[in-house]
Short mmCIF file of C-alpha atoms in Angstrom, two decimals:
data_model
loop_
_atom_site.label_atom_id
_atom_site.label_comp_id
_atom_site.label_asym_id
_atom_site.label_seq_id
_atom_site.Cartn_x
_atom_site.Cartn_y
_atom_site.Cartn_z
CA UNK V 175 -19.12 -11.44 -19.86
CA UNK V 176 -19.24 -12.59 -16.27
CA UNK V 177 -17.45 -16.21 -17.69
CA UNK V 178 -14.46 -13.81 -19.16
CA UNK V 179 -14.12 -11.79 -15.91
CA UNK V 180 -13.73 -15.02 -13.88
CA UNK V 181 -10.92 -16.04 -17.00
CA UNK V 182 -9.18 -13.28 -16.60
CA UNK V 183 -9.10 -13.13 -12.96
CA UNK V 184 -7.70 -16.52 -12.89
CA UNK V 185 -5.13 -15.42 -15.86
CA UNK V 186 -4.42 -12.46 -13.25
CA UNK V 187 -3.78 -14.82 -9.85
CA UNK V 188 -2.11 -17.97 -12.35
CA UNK V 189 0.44 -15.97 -14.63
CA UNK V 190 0.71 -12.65 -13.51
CA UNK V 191 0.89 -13.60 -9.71
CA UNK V 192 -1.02 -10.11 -8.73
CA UNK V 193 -1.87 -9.92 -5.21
CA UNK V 194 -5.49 -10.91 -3.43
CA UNK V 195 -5.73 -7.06 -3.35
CA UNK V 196 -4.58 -6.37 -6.57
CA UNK V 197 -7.35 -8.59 -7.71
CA UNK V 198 -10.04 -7.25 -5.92
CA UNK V 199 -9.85 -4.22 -7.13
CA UNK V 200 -9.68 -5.34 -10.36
CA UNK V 201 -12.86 -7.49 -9.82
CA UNK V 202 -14.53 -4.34 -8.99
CA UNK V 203 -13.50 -2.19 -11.29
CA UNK V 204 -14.77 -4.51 -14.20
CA UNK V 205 -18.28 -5.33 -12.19
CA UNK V 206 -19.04 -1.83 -12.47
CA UNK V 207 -17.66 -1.41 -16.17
CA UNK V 208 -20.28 -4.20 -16.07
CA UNK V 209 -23.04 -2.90 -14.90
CA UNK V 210 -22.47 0.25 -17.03
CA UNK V 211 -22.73 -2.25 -20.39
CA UNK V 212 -25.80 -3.68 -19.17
CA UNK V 213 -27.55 -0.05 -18.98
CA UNK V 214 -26.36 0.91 -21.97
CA UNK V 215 -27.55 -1.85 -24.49
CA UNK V 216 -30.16 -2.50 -21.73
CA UNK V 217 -29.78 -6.02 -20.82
CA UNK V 218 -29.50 -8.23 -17.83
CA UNK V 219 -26.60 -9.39 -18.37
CA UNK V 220 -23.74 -8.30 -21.19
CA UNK V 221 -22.49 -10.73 -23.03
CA UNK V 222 -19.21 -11.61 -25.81
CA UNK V 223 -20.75 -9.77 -28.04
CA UNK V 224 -21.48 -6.81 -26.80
CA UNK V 225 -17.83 -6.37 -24.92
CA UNK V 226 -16.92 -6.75 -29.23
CA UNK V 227 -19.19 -3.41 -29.95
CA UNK V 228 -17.11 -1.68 -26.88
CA UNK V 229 -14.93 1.13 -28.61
CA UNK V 230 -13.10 4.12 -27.33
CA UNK V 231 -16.15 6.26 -27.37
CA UNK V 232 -17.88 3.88 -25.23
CA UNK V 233 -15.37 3.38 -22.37
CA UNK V 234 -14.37 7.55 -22.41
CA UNK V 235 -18.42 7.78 -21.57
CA UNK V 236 -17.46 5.10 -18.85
CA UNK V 237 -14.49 7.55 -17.62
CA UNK V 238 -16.49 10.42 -17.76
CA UNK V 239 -19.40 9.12 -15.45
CA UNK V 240 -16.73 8.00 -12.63
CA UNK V 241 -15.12 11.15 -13.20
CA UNK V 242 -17.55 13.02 -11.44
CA UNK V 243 -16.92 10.90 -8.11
CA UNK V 244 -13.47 9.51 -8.32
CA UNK V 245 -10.21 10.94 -7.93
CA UNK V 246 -7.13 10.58 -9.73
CA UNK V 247 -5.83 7.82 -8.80
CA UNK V 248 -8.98 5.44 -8.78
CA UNK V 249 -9.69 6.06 -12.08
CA UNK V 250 -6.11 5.58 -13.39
CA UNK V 251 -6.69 1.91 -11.89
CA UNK V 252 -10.16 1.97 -13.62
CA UNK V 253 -8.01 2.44 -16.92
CA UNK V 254 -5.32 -0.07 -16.54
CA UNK V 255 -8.11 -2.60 -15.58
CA UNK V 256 -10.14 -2.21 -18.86
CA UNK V 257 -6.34 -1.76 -20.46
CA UNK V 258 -5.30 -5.01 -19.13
CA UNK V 259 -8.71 -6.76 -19.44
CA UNK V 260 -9.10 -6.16 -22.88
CA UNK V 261 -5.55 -6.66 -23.93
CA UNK V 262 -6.40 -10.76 -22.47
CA UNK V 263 -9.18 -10.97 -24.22
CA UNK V 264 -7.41 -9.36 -27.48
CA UNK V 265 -5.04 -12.56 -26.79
CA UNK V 266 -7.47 -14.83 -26.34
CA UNK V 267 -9.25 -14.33 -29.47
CA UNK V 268 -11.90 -13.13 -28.33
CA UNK V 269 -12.47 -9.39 -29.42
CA UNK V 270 -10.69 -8.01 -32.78
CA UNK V 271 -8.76 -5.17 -30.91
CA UNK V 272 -8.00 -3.55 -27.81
CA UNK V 273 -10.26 -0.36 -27.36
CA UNK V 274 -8.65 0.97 -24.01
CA UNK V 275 -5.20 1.16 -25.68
CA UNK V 276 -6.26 4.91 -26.51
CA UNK V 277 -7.38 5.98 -23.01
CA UNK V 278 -4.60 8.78 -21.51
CA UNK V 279 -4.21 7.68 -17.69
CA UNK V 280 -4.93 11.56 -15.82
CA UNK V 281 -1.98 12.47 -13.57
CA UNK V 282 -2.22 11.69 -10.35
CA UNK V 283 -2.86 14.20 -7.41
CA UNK V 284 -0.20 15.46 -6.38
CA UNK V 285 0.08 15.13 -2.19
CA UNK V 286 2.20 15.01 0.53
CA UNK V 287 2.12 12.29 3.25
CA UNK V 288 0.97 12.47 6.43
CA UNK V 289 4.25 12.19 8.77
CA UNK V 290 5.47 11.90 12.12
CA UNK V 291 8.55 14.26 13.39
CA UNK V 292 11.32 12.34 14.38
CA UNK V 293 10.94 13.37 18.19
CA UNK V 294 6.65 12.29 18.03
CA UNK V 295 7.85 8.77 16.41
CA UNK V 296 10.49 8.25 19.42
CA UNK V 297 7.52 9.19 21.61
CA UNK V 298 5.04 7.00 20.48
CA UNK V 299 7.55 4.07 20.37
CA UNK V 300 8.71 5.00 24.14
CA UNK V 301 4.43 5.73 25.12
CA UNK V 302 3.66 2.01 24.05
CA UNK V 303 4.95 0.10 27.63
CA UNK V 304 4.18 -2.49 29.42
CA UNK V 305 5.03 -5.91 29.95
CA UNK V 306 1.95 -8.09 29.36
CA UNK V 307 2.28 -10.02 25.80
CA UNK V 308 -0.21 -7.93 24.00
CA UNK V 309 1.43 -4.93 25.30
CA UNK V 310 4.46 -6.06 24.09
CA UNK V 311 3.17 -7.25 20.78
CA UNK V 312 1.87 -3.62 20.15
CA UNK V 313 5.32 -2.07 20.78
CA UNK V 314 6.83 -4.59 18.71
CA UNK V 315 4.41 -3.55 15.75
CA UNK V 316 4.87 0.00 16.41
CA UNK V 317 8.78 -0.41 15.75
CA UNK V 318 8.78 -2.80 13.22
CA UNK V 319 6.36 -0.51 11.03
CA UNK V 320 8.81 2.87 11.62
CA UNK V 321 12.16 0.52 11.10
CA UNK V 322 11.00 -0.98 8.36
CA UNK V 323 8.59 1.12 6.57
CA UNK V 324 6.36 -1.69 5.83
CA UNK V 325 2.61 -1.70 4.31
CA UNK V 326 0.22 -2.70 7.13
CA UNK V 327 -0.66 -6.11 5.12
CA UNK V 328 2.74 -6.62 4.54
CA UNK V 329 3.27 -6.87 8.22
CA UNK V 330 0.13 -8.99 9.10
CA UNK V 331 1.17 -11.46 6.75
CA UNK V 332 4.46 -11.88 8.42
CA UNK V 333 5.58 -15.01 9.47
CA UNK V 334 7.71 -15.72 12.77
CA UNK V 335 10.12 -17.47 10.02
CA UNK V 336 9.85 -14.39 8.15
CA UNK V 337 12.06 -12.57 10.60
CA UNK V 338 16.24 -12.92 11.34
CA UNK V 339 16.40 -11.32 14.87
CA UNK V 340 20.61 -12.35 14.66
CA UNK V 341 20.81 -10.93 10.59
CA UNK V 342 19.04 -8.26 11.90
CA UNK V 343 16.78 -8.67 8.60
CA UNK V 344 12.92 -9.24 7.51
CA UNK V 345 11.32 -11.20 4.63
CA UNK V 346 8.80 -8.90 3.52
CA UNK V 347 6.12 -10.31 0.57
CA UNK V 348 5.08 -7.08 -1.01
CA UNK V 349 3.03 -6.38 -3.68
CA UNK V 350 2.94 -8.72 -6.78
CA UNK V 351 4.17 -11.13 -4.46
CA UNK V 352 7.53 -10.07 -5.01
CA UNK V 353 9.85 -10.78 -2.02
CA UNK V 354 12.70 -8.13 -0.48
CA UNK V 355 14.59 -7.99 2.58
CA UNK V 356 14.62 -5.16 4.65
CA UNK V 357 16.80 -4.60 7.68
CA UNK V 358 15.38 -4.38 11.08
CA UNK V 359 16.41 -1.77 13.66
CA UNK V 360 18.20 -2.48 16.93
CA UNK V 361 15.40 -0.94 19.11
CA UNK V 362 12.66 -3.52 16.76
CA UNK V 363 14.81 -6.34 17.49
CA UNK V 364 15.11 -5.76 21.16
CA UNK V 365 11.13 -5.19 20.89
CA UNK V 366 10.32 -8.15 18.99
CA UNK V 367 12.30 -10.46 21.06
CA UNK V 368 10.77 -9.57 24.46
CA UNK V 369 7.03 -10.40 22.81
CA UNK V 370 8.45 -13.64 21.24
CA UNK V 371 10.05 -14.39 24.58
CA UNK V 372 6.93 -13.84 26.62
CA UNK V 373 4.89 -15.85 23.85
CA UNK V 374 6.69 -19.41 24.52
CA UNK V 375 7.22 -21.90 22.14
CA UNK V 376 6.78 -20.76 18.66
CA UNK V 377 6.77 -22.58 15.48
CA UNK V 378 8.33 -20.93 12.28
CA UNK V 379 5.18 -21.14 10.57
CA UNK V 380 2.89 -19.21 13.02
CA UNK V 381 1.85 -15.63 12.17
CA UNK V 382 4.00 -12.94 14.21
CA UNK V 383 1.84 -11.00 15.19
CA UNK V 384 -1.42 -12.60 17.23
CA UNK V 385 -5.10 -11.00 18.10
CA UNK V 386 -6.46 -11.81 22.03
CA UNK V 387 -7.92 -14.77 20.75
CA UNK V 388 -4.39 -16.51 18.99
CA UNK V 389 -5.69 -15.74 15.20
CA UNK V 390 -3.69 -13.77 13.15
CA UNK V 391 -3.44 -9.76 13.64
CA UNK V 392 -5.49 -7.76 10.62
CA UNK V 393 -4.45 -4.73 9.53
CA UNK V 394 -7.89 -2.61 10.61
CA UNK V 395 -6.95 -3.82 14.46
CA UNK V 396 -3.66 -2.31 14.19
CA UNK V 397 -4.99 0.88 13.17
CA UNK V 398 -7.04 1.10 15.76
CA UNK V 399 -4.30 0.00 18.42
CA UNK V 400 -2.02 2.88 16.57
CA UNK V 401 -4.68 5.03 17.28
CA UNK V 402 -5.05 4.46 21.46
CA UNK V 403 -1.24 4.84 21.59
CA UNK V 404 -1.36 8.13 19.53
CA UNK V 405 -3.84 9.32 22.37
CA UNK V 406 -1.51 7.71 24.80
CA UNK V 407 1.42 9.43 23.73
CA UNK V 408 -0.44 12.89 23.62
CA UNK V 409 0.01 13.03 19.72
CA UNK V 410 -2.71 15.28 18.21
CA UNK V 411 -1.71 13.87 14.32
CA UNK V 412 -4.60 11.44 13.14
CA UNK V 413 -1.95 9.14 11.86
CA UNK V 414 -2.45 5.64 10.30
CA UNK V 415 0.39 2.68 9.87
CA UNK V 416 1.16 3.91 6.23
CA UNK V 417 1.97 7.12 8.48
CA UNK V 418 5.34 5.53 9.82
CA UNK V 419 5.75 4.10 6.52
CA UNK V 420 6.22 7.77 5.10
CA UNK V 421 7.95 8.45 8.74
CA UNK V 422 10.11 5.56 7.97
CA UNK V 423 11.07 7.15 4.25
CA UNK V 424 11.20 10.74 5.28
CA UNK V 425 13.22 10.56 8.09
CA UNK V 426 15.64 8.53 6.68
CA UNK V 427 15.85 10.80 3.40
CA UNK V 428 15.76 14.17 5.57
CA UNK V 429 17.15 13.00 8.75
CA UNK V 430 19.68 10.56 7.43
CA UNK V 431 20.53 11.74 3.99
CA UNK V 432 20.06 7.92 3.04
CA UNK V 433 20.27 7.77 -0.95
CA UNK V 434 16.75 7.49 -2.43
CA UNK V 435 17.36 4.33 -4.84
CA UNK V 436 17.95 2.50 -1.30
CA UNK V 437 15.00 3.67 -0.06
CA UNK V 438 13.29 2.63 -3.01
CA UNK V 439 14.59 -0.92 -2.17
CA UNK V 440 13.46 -1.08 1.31
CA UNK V 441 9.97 0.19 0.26
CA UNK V 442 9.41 -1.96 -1.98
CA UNK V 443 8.14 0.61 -4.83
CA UNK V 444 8.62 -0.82 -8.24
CA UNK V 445 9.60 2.81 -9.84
CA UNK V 446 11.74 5.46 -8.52
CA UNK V 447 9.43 7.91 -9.43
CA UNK V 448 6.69 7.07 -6.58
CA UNK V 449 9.75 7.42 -4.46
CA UNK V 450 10.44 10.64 -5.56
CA UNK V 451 7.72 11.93 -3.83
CA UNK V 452 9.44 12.37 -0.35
CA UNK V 453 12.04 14.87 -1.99
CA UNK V 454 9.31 17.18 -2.15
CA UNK V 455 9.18 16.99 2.34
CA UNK V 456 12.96 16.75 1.86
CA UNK V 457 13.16 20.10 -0.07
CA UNK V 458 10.43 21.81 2.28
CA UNK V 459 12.18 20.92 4.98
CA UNK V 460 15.58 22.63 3.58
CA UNK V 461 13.35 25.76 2.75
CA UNK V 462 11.76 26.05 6.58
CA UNK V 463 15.79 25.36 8.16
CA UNK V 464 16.96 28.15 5.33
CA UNK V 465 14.07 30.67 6.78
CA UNK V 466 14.94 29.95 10.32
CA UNK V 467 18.69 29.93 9.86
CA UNK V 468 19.33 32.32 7.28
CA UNK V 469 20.38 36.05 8.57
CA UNK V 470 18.72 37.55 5.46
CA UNK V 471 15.18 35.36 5.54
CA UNK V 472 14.79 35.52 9.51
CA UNK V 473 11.60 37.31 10.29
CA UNK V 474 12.61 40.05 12.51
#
């Protein structure tokens, strides 16, 4: 078994071009389906043959145990996993069938994200000052995640050549390694060239965004820079980065009436319908400006 995992990780990264992350879930999602098969026909190891006496039965006992500590979400990945793991090994002749084809993926939790108003995003972006280059650097990040709306890996992975400072545009590598532009604000362009000033010489290929040391920025040191400037900027909200990324959508649905099939684009979401989920803070947002407005709703 261990031999067809490390196949169809490599059929994963080689022909489907998933992402390093995309991949390492995968890897342990099937390590503990693993695991799992080696207490149940208690063995070491599982082999071939016992992935071929895997039915529906089998992996719905799987579901059930992580059911008990996973949400939603996790274990809808758990099924598309075994779903895409055993439709591989269905194609490389390895098992008869494909026993996850039957498994219903549960709905996901429904949730609304965390956001920033529109006047605590200008304040954090005005809080982060200074004029030293990592103080710079962290108010370029800060606007370049709210104009863009980009994933926190998406934007350590960013390349100096990566960004058009006179198009006004970023090359953004998103998930599936599937490429977009996105267009940069005037305030993150302003931002980005005073750090790139202050750095020097730069060479196209150099990551944008640097640590103390000259390495390249990772997305846990950002959060905890986003954090200090939170406290900075005397904002209470225990935001993340993927916080301005739902700023970033939000505001521009709510605030800007921007059409949602454009902000699909710019987030990079493959369907419309995990977009869809910032009409919901659109349509509470009409509701609390209808109770405060309205002559017949106004609390008296």
């Amino acid at each position: 078994m261990d031999n067809c995992i490390k196949e169809f990780e490599r059929y994963l990264q080689i022909e489907r071009n998933l992402s390093d992350h995309t991949l390492a879930a995968y890897r342990r999602d099937l390590e503990g389906f693993r695991l799992f098969l080696a207490e149940h026909f208690a063995v070491d190891a599982p082999t071939l043959e016992h992935l071929r006496q895997v039915d529906a039965r089998l992996l719905r006992a799987f579901l059930a145990r992580l059911g008990k500590s996973c949400r939603r979400t996790t274990l809808g990945r758990k099924i598309a996993a075994l779903r895409t793991f055993f439709r591989y090994l269905v194609r490389a002749e390895l098992v008869a069938a494909n026993p996850a084809e039957t498994l219903v993926t549960p709905r996901r939790d429904q949730y609304l994200p965390h956001t920033l108003s529109v006047d605590e995003a200008c304040t954090l972006m005005e809080a982060a000052r200074g004029e030293d280059v990592l103080q710079l650097r962290d108010r370029a990040i800060l606007e370049t995640l709210y104009s863009c709306g980009l994933r926190v890996a998406e934007l350590t992975s960013l390349n100096v050549e990566g960004v058009d400072l006179d198009e006004r545009l970023v090359r953004v590598l998103g998930k599936g390694r599937k490429e977009r532009l996105v267009p940069l604000g005037r305030k993150a362009c302003e931002a980005l060239e005073r750090y790139l000033r202050h750095r020097g010489t730069v060479q196209p290929s150099e990551p944008l965004f640097l640590n103390h040391r000259g390495g390249r920025l990772t997305p846990r040191s950002i959060e905890r820079n986003l954090k200090k400037h939170l406290l900075q900027a005397g904002i209470s909200l225990d935001a993340t980065p993927h916080s301005l990324r739902h700023s970033f959508a939000t505001h521009l649905l709510v605030e800007g009436g921007a059409d949602l099939r454009a902000i699909q684009e710019m987030l990079g979401h493959a369907s419309l319908s995990t977009t869809q989920k910032y009409t919901k803070v659109s349509i509470d947002h009409l509701v609390r400006v209808y109770d405060q407005a309205h002559p017949r709703s106004r609390k008296k």
